[in-house]
PDB file of C-alpha atoms in Angstrom:
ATOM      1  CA  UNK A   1     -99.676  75.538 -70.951  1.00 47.00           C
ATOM      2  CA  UNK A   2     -98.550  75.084 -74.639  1.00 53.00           C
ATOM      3  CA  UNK A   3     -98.871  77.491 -77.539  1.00 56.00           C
ATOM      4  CA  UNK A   4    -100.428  76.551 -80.814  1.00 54.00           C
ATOM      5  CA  UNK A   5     -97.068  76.909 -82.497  1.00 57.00           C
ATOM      6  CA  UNK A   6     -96.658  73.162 -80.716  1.00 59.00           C
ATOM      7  CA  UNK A   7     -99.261  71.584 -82.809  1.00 59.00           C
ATOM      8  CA  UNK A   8     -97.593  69.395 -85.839  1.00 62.00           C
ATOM      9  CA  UNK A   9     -99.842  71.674 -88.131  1.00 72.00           C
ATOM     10  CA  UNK A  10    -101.408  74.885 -88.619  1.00 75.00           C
ATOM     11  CA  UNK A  11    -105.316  74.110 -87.503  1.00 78.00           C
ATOM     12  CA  UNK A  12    -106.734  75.160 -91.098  1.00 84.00           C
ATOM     13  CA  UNK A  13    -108.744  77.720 -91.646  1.00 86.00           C
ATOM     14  CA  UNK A  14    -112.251  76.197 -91.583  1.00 89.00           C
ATOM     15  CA  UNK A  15    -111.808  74.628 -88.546  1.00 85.00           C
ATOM     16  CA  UNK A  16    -110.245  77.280 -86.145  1.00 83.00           C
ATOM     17  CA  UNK A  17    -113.684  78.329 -84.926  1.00 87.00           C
ATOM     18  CA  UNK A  18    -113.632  74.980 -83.275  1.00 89.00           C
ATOM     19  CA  UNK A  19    -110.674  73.470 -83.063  1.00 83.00           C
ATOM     20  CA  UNK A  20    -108.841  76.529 -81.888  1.00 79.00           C
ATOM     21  CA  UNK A  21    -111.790  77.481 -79.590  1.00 81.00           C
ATOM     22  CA  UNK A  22    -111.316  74.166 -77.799  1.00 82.00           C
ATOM     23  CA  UNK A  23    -107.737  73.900 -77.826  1.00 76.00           C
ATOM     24  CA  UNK A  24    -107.718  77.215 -76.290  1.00 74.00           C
ATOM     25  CA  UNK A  25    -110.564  76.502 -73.775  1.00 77.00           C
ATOM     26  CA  UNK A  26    -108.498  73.666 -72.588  1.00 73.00           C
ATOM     27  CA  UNK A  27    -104.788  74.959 -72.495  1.00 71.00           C
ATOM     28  CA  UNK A  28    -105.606  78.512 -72.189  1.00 71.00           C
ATOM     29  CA  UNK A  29    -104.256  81.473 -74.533  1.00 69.00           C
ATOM     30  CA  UNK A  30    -100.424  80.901 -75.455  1.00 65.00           C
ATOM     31  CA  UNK A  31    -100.649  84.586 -75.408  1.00 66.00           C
ATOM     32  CA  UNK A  32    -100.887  85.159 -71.743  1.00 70.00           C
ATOM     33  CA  UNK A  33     -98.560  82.532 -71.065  1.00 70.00           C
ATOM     34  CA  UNK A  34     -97.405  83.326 -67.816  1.00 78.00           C
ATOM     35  CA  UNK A  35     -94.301  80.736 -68.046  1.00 82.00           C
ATOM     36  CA  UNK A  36     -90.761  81.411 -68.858  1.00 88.00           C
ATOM     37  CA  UNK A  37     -89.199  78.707 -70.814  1.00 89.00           C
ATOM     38  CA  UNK A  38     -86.182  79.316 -69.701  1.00 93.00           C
ATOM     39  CA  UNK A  39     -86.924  79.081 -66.072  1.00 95.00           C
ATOM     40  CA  UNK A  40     -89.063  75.705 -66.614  1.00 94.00           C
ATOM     41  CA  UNK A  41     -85.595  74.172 -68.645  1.00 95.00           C
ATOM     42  CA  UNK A  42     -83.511  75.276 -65.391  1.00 97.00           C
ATOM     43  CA  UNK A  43     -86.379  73.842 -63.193  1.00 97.00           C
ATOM     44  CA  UNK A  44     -86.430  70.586 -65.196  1.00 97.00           C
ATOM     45  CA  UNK A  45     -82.697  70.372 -64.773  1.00 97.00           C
ATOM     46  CA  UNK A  46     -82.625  70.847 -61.554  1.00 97.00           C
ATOM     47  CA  UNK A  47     -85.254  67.815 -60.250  1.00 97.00           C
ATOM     48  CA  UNK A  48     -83.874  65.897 -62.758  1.00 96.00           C
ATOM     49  CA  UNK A  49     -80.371  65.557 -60.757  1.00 97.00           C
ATOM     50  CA  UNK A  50     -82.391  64.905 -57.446  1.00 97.00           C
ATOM     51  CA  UNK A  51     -82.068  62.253 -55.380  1.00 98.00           C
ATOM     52  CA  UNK A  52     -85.176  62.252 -54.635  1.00 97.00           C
ATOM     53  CA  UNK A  53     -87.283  63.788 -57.602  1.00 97.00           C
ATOM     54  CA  UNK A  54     -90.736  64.667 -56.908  1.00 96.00           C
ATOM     55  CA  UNK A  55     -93.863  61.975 -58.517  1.00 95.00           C
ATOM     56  CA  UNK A  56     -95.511  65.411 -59.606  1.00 94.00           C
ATOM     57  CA  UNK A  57     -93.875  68.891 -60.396  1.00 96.00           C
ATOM     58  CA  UNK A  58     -96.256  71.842 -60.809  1.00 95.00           C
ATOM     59  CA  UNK A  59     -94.086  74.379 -62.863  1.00 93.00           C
ATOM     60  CA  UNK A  60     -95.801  77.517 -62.902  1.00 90.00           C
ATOM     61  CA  UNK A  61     -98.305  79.717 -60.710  1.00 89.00           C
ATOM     62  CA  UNK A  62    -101.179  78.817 -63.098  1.00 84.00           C
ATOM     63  CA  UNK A  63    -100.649  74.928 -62.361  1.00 87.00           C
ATOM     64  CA  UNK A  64     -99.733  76.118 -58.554  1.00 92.00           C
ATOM     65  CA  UNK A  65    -103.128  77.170 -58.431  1.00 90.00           C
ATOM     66  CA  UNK A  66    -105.058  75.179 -60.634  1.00 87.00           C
ATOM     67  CA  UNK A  67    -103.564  72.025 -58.927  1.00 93.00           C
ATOM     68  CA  UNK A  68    -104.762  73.470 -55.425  1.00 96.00           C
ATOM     69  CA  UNK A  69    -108.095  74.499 -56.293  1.00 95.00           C
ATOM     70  CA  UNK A  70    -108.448  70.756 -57.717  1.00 95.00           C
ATOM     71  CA  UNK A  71    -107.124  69.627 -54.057  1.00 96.00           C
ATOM     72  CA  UNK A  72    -109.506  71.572 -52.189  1.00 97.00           C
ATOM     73  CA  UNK A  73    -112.451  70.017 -54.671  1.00 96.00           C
ATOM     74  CA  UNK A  74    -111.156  66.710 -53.750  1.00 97.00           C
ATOM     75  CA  UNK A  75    -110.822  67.471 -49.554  1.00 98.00           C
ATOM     76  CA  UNK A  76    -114.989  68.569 -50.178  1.00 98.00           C
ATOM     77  CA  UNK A  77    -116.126  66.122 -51.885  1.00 98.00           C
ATOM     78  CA  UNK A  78    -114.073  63.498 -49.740  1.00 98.00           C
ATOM     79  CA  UNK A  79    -115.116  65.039 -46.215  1.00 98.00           C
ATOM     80  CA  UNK A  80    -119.015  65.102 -48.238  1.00 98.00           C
ATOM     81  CA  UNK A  81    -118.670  61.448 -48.429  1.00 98.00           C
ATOM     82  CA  UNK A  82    -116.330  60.393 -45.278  1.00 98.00           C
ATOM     83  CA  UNK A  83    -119.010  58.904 -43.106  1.00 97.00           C
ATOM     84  CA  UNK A  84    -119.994  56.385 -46.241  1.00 98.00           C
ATOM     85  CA  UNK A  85    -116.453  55.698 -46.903  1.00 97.00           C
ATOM     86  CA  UNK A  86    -115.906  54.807 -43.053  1.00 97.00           C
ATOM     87  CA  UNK A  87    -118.746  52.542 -42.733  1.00 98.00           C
ATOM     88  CA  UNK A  88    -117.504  50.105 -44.793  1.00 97.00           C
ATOM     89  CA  UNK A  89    -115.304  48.637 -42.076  1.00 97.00           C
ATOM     90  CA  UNK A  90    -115.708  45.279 -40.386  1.00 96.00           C
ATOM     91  CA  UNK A  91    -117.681  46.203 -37.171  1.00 90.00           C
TER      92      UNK A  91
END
């Protein structure tokens, strides 16, 4: 999640109705930011001195959950499709 205070510029005045609208629809409202930035520095910190980092860090309960509802999509769609997928194998 960013704010809009990350933008380079203020979105102007005739085109908040849509540019806002969409920026909003796709980040969510900066308002309700559940994230502490604080805790996501320490976080950062943290994996950076790891051996062994992780490929992909979720930092935050909204990407927690958005990342496992996308997961479960995938598993449906992938199970939907498994016997296709298998019979492509040399007999």
């Amino acid at each position: 999640m960013f704010g809009l205070s990350m933008l380079a510029d203020p979105i102007a005045p005739d085109y908040q109705a849509t540019v806002e609208a969409n920026v909003r629809a796709t980040f969510g409202n900066p308002e309700r930011a559940r994230g502490n930035p604080a805790k996501v520095a320490r976080a950062i910190l943290q994996v950076a001195a790891e051996a062994n980092p992780p490929v992909r860090l979720l930092l935050g309960s909204d990407a927690v959950s958005a990342a496992a509802a996308a997961a479960a999509a995938r598993a449906e769609e992938d199970a939907r499709w498994r016997a296709l997928s298998t019979s492509t194998d040399f007999d």
